[in-house]
CSV table of C-alpha atoms in Angstrom, one decimal:
chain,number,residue,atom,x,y,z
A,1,UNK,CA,85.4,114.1,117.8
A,2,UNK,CA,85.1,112.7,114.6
A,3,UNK,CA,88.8,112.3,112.4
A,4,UNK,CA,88.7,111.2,108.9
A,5,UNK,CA,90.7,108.5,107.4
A,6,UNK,CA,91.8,108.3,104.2
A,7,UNK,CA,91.5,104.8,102.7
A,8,UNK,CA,92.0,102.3,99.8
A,9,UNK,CA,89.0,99.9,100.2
A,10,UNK,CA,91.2,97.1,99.1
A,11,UNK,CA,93.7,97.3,102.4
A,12,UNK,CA,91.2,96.0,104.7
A,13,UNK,CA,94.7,95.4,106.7
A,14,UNK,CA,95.1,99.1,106.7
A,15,UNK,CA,91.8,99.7,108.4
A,16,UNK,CA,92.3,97.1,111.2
A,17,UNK,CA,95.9,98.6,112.2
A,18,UNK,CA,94.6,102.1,111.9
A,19,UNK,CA,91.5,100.8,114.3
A,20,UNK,CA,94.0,99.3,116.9
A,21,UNK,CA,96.1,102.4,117.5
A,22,UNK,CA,92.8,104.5,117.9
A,23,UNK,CA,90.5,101.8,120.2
A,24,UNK,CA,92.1,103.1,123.4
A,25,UNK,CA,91.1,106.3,122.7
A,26,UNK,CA,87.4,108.6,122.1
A,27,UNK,CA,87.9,109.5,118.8
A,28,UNK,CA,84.7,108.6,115.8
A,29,UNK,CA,87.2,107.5,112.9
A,30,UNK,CA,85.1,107.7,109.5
A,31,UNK,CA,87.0,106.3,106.7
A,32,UNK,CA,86.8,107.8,103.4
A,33,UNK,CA,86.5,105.5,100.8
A,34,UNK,CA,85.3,107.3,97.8
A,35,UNK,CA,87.3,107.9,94.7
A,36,UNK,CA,89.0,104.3,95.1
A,37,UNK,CA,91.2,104.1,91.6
A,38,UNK,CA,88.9,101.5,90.5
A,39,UNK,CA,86.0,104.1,90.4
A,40,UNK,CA,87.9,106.9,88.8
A,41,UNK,CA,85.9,107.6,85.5
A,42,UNK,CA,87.3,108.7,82.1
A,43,UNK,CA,86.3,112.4,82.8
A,44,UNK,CA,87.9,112.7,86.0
A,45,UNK,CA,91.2,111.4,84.9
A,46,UNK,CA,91.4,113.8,82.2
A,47,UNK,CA,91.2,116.5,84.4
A,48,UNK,CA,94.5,115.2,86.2
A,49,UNK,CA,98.1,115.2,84.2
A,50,UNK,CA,97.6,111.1,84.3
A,51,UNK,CA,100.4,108.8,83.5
A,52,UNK,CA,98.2,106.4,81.2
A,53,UNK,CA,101.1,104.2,81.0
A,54,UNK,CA,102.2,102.4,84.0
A,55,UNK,CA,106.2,103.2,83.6
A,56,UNK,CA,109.1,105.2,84.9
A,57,UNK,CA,109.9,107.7,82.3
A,58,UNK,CA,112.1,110.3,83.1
A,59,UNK,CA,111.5,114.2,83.6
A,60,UNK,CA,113.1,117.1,84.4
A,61,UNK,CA,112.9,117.2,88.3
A,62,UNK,CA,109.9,118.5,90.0
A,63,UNK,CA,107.3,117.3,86.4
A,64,UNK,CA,106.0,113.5,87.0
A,65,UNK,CA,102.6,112.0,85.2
A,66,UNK,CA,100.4,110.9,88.4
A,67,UNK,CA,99.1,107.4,88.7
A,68,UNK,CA,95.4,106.5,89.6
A,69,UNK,CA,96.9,105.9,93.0
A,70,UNK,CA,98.0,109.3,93.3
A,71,UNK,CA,94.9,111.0,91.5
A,72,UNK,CA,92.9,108.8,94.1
A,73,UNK,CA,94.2,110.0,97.0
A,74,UNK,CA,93.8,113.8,95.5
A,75,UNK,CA,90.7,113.7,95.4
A,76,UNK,CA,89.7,112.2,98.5
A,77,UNK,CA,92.1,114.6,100.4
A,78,UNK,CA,90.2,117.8,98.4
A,79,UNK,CA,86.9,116.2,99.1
A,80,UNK,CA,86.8,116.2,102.7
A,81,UNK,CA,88.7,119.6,102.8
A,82,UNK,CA,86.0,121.4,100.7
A,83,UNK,CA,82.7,119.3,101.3
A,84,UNK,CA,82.6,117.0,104.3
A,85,UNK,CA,81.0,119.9,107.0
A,86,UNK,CA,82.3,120.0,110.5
A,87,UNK,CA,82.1,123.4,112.7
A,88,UNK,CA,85.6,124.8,112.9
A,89,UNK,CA,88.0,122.0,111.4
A,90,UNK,CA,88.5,118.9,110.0
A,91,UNK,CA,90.9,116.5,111.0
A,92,UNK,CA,92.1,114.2,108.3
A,93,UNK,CA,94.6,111.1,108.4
A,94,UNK,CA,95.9,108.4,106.4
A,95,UNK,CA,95.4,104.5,106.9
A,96,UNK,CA,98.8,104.0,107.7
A,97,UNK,CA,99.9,105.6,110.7
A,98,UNK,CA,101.4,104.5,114.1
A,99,UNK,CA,100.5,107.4,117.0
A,100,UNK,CA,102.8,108.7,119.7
A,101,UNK,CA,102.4,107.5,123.4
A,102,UNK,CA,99.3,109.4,125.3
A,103,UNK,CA,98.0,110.3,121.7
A,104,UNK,CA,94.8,112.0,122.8
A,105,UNK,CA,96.4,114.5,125.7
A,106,UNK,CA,99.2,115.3,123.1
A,107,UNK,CA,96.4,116.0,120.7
A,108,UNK,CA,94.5,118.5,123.3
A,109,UNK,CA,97.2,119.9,123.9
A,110,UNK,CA,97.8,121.4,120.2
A,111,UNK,CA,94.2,122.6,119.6
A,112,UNK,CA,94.8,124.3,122.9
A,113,UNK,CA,98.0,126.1,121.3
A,114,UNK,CA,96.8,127.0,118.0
A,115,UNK,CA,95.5,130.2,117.5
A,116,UNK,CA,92.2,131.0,116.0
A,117,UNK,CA,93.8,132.2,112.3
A,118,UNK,CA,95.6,129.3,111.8
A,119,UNK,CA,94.7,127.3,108.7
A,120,UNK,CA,96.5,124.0,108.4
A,121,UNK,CA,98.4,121.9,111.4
A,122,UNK,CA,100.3,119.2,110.4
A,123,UNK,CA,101.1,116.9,113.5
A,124,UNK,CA,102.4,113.7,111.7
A,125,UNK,CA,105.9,113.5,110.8
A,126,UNK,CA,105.9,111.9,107.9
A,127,UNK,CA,109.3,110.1,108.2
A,128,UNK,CA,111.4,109.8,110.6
A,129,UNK,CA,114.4,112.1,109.4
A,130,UNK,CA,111.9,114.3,107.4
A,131,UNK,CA,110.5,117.6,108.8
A,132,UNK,CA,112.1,118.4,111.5
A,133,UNK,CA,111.4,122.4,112.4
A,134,UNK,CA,114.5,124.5,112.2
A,135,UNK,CA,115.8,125.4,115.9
A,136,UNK,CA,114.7,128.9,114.9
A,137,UNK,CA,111.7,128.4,114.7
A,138,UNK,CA,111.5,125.7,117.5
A,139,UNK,CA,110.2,126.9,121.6
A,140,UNK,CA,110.6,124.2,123.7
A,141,UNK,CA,108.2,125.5,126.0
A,142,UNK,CA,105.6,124.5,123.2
A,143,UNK,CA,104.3,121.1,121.1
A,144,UNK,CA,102.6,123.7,118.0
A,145,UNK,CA,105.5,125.8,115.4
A,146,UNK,CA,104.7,128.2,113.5
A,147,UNK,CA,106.5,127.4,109.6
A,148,UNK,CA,107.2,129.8,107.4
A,149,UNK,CA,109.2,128.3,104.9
A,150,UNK,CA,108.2,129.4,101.4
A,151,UNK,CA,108.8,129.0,97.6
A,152,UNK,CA,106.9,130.9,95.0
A,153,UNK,CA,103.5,128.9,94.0
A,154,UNK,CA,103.8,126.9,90.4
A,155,UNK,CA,100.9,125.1,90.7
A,156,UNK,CA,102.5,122.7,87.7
A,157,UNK,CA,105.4,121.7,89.6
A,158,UNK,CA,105.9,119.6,92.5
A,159,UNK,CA,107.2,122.2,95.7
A,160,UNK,CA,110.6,121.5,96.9
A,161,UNK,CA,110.9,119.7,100.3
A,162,UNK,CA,112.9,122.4,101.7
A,163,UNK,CA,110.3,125.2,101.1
A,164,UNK,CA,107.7,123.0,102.0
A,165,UNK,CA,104.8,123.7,104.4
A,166,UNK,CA,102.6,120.9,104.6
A,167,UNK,CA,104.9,117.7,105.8
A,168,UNK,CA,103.3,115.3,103.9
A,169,UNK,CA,99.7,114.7,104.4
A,170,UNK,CA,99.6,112.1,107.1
A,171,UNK,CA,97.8,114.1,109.7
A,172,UNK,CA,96.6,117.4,109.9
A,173,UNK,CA,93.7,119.6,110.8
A,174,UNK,CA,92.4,122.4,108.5
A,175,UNK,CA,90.2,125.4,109.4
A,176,UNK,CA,87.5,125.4,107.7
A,177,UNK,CA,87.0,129.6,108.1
A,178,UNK,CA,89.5,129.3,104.7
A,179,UNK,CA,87.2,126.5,102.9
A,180,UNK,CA,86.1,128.6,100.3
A,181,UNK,CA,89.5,130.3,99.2
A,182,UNK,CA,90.4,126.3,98.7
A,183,UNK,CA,87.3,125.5,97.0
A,184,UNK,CA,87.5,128.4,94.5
A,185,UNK,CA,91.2,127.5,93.9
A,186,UNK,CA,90.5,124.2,93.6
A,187,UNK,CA,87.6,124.6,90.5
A,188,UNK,CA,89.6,127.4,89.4
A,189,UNK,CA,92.1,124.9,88.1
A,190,UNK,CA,91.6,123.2,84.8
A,191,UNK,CA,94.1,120.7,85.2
A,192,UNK,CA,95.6,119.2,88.2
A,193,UNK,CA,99.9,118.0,87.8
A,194,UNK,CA,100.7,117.2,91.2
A,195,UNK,CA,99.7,115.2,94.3
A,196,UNK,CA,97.8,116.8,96.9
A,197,UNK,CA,100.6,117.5,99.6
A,198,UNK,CA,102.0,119.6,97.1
A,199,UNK,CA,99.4,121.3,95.6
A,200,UNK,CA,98.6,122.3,98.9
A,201,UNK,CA,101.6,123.5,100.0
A,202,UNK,CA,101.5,126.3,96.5
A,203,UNK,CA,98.0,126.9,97.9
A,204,UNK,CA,99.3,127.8,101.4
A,205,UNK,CA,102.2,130.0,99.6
A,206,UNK,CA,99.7,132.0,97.4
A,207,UNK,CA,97.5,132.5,100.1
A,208,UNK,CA,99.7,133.6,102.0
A,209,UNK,CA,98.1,131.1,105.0
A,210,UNK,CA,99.5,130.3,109.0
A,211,UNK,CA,100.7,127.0,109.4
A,212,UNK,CA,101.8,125.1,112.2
A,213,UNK,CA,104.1,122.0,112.8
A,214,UNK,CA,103.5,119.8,115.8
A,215,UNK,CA,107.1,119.0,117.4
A,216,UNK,CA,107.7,116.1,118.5
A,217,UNK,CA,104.9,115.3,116.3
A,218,UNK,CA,101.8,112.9,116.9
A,219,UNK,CA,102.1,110.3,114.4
A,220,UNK,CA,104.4,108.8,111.6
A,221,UNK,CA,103.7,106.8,108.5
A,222,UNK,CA,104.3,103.2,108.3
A,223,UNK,CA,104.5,103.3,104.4
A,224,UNK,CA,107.2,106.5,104.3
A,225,UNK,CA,109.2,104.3,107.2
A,226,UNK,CA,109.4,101.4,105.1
A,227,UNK,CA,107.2,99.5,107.7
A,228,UNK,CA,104.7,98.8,105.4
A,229,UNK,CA,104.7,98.7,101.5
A,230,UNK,CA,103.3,102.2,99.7
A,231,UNK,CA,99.5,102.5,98.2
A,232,UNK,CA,101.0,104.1,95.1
C-alpha cells in the first residue's frame, strides 16, 4: 500500500526519521516534493492571501497572511487529494510524525471499521492534548469515531478548533468517490486565505461529508509536540 508523505526537500533529516518509523513495516512511502517554497512562482502566490512580508502583524482573530511555508504545504496537500490516482483512497502524511506501537494492525484495523461513505479519517493526533473525541461520541468497543462537530463554512477565515473536523493534517485517508466535489471547490475558488487543515475542514462542513477520528489515534507530530522545530 502506497502512503504519501508530505515533504520539504530541504529536511532531508525529516525523510530519514520518517523512513525509520515505517522500515519495520510493508507500507511504499512516496514523498511529495513538489511545490517546495523555493519553486512557488509569482502566479501561484497571487492566487493565495500571501504575507509578502516576513512579520507578525496583528489581525482580528481567525484573518492571518500565509507564508510560502504555509502556501507550500497547501498545495501539495490539494495535489495529491485531487490528482495523485489511487483506487478507493489516498493516504497522506506529514514528514514529521512518530507512529503508535503495532502501527500496521492498528492501521487494518480502521479501514476495517470505516464504512464505505466515509470521506476523510484522520488517525494522527496532532498534539498530545489536542483532539481528543468527546466521550459522547467515544465507543470503546471501537478505534474509528464518527465527528460531527460543526461551524458554518467561511472559507476566508480560519475554522475554530472546537468545531473542527479535520485534526490537523498529520495523517489521514480520503475517499477518493468525493474527489471531484473537492476538485470543483477547489478551482471554484479565486483566492485561497487559509491553510489547508482549515480549508478543509469548511469543505467538509459545506458538504456536509462523514468523518472519522481514530481514538487512541495512530500517530502524533513531532513539530506540534515541540519535539522538533516547525516547517513554517
Amino acid at each position: 500500500m502506497n502512503i504519501y508523505v508530505v515533504h520539504y526537500k530541504k529536511l532531508s533529516e525529516r525523510k530519514k526519521s520518517t523512513e525509520r518509523e515505517f522500515e519495520k513495516y510493508s507500507y511504499n512511502l512516496i514523498f511529495k516534493t513538489d511545490f517546495d517554497k523555493e519553486n512557488l512562482s509569482k502566479e501561484i502566490l497571487r492566487r493565495f492571501n500571501y504575507r509578502y512580508i516576513d512579520r507578525f502583524i496583528k489581525r482580528k482573530p481567525g484573518y492571518r497572511k500565509l507564508t510560502k511555508s504555509m502556501i507550500s504545504a497547501f498545495l501539495k496537500h490539494i495535489d495529491l487529494l485531487i490528482n495523485q490516482e489511487e483506487e478507493n483512497y489516498i493516504a497522506i502524511i506529514e514528514d514529521d510524525l512518530i507512529l503508535c506501537d503495532d502501527f500496521e494492525n492498528k492501521f487494518n484495523r480502521m479501514l476495517s471499521e470505516l464504512p464505505e461513505n466515509f470521506a476523510f479519517c484522520f488517525f494522527d493526533s496532532f498534539m498530545e492534548d489536542y483532539g481528543k473525541v468527546e466521550e459522547r461520541l467515544y465507543n470503546k468497543d471501537k478505534i474509528v469515531h464518527k465527528i460531527d462537530y460543526y461551524e458554518p463554512p467561511n472559507f476566508k477565515k480560519s475554522s475554530n478548533k472546537k468545531a473542527g473536523k479535520t485534526r490537523g493534517g498529520g495523517g489521514y485517508l480520503f475517499n477518493l468517490k468525493y474527489r471531484s466535489i473537492l476538485k470543483e471547490e477547489y478551482l471554484s475558488q479565486d483566492k485561497i486565505y487559509i491553510m489547508n487543515d482549515h480549508w478543509l475542514n469548511h469543505f467538509i462542513n459545506k458538504y456536509n461529508l462523514d468523518v472519522y477520528w481514530v481514538e487512541p489515534p495512530l500517530s502524533k507530530q513531532m513539530s506540534q509536540n515541540k519535539l522538533i522545530d516547525k516547517s513554517y
